[in-house]
mmCIF file of C-alpha atoms in Angstrom:
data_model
loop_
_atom_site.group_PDB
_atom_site.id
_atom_site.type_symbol
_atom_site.label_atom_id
_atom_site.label_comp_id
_atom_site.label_asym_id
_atom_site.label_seq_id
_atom_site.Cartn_x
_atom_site.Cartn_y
_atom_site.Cartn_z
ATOM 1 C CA UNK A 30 58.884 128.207 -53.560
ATOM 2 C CA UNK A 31 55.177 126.645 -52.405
ATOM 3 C CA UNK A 32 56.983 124.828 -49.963
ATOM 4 C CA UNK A 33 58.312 128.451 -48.274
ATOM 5 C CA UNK A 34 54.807 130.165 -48.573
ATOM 6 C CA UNK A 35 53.432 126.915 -46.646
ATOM 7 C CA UNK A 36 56.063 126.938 -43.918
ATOM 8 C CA UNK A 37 55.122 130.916 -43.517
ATOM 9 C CA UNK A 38 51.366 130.012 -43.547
ATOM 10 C CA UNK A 39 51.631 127.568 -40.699
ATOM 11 C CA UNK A 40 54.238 129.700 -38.960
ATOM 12 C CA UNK A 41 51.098 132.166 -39.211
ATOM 13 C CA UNK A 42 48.666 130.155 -37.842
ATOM 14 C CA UNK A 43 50.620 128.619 -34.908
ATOM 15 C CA UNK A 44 51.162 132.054 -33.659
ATOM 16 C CA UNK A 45 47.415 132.705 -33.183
ATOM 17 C CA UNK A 46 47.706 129.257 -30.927
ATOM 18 C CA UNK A 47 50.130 131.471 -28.160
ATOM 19 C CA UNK A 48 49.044 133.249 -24.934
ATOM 20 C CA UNK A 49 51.472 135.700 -24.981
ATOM 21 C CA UNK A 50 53.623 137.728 -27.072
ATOM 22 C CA UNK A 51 56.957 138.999 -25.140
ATOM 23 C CA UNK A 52 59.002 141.791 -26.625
ATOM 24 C CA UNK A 53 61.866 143.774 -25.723
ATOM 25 C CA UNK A 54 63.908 140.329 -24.915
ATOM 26 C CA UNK A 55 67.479 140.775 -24.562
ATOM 27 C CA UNK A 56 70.039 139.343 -26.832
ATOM 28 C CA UNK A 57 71.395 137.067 -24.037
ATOM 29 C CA UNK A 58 68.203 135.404 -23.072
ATOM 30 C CA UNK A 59 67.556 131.880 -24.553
ATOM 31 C CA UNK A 60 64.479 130.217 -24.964
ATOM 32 C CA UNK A 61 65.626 127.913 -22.149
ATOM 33 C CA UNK A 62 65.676 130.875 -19.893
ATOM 34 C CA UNK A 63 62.272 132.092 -20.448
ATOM 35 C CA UNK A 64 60.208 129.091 -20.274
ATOM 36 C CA UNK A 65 61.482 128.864 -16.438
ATOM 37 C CA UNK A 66 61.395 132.670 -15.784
ATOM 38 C CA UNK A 67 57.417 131.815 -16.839
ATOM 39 C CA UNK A 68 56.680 128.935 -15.461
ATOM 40 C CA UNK A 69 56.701 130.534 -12.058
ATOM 41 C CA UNK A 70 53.307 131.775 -13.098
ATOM 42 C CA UNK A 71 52.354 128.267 -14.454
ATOM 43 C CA UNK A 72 52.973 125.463 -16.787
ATOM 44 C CA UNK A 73 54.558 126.988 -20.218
ATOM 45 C CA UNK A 74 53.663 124.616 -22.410
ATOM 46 C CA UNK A 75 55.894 125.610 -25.292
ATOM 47 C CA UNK A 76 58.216 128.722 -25.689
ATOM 48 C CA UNK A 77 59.079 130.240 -29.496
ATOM 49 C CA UNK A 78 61.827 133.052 -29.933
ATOM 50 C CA UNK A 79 62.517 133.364 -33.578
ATOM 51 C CA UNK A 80 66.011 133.813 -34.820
ATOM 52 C CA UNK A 81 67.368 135.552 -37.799
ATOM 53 C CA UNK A 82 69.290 133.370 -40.378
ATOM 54 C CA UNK A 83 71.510 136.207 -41.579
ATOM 55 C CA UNK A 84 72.342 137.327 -38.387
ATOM 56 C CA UNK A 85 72.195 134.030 -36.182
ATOM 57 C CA UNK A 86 70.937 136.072 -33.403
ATOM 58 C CA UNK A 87 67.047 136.100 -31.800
ATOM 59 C CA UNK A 88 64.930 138.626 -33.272
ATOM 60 C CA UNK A 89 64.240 139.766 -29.430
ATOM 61 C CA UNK A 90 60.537 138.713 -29.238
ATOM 62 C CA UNK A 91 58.627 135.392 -28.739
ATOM 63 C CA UNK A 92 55.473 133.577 -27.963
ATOM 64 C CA UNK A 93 54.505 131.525 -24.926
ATOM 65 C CA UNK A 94 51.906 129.091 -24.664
ATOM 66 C CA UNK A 95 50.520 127.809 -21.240
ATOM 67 C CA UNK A 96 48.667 124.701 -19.998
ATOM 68 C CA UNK A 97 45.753 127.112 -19.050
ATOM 69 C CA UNK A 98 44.649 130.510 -20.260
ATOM 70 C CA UNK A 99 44.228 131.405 -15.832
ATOM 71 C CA UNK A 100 47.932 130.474 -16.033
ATOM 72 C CA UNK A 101 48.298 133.006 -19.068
ATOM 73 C CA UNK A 102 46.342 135.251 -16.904
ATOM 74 C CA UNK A 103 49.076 135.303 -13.799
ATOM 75 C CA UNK A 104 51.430 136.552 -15.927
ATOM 76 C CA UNK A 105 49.970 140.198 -16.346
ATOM 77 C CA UNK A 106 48.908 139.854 -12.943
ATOM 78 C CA UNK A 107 52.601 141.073 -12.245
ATOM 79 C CA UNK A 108 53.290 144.805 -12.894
ATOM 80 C CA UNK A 109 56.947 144.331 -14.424
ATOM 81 C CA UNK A 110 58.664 141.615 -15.627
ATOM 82 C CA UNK A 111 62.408 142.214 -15.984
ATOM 83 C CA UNK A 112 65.134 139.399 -17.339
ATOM 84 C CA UNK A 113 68.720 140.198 -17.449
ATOM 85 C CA UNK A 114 67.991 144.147 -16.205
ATOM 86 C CA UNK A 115 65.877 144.867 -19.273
ATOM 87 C CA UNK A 116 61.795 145.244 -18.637
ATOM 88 C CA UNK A 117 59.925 142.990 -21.126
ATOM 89 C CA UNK A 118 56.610 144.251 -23.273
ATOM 90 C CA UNK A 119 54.012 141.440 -22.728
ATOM 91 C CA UNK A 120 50.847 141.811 -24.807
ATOM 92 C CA UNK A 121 47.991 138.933 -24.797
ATOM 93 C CA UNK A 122 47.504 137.320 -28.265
ATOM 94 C CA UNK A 123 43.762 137.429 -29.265
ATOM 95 C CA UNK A 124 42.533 134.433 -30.327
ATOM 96 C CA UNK A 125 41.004 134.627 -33.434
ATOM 97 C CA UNK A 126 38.238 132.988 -35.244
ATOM 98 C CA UNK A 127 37.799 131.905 -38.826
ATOM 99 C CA UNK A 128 34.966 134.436 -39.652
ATOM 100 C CA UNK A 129 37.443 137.467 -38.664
ATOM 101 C CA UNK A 130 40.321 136.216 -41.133
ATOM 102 C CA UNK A 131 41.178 137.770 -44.273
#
């Protein structure tokens, strides 16, 4: 059981480490396909899409991290970002510092 509540805790705080959050990603989009739809806007760094044990299927969101937070910054210079015909919801994580935790 401690070893669960850890695992969520760091899952937690790794999240805070990502430039972008991505919604609205379709079921038939791996996290293969992403990092290069991204990288055209720079060097992703590391890609996250979170999957559903019970189902087996993506939760359709993820994370992205870049090399650079200008590279993070291309991204919303684009107005729409569509994969596979759907449009994508991109929102900037805010980094966070110890003092604003709970």
């Amino acid at each position: 059981m401690a070893v669960a509540s850890a695992v969520r805790a760091a899952g937690r705080r790794s999240r805070r480490l990502f430039d972008i959050f991505v919604a609205e990603v379709p079921w038939t989009v791996s996290s293969k396909e992403l990092k290069e739809y991204f990288s055209q806007f720079g060097s992703v760094q590391r890609c996250q899409l979170p999957f559903d044990r019970d189902t087996g299927f993506h939760k359709r969101y993820c994370w992205i991290k870049f090399s650079t937070s200008q590279e993070a910054q291309n991204v919303f210079q684009k107005d729409c970002h569509i994969l596979e015909g759907a449009k994508l919801t991109l929102r900037p994580q805010s980094r966070r510092r110890r003092s604003q935790r709970k």
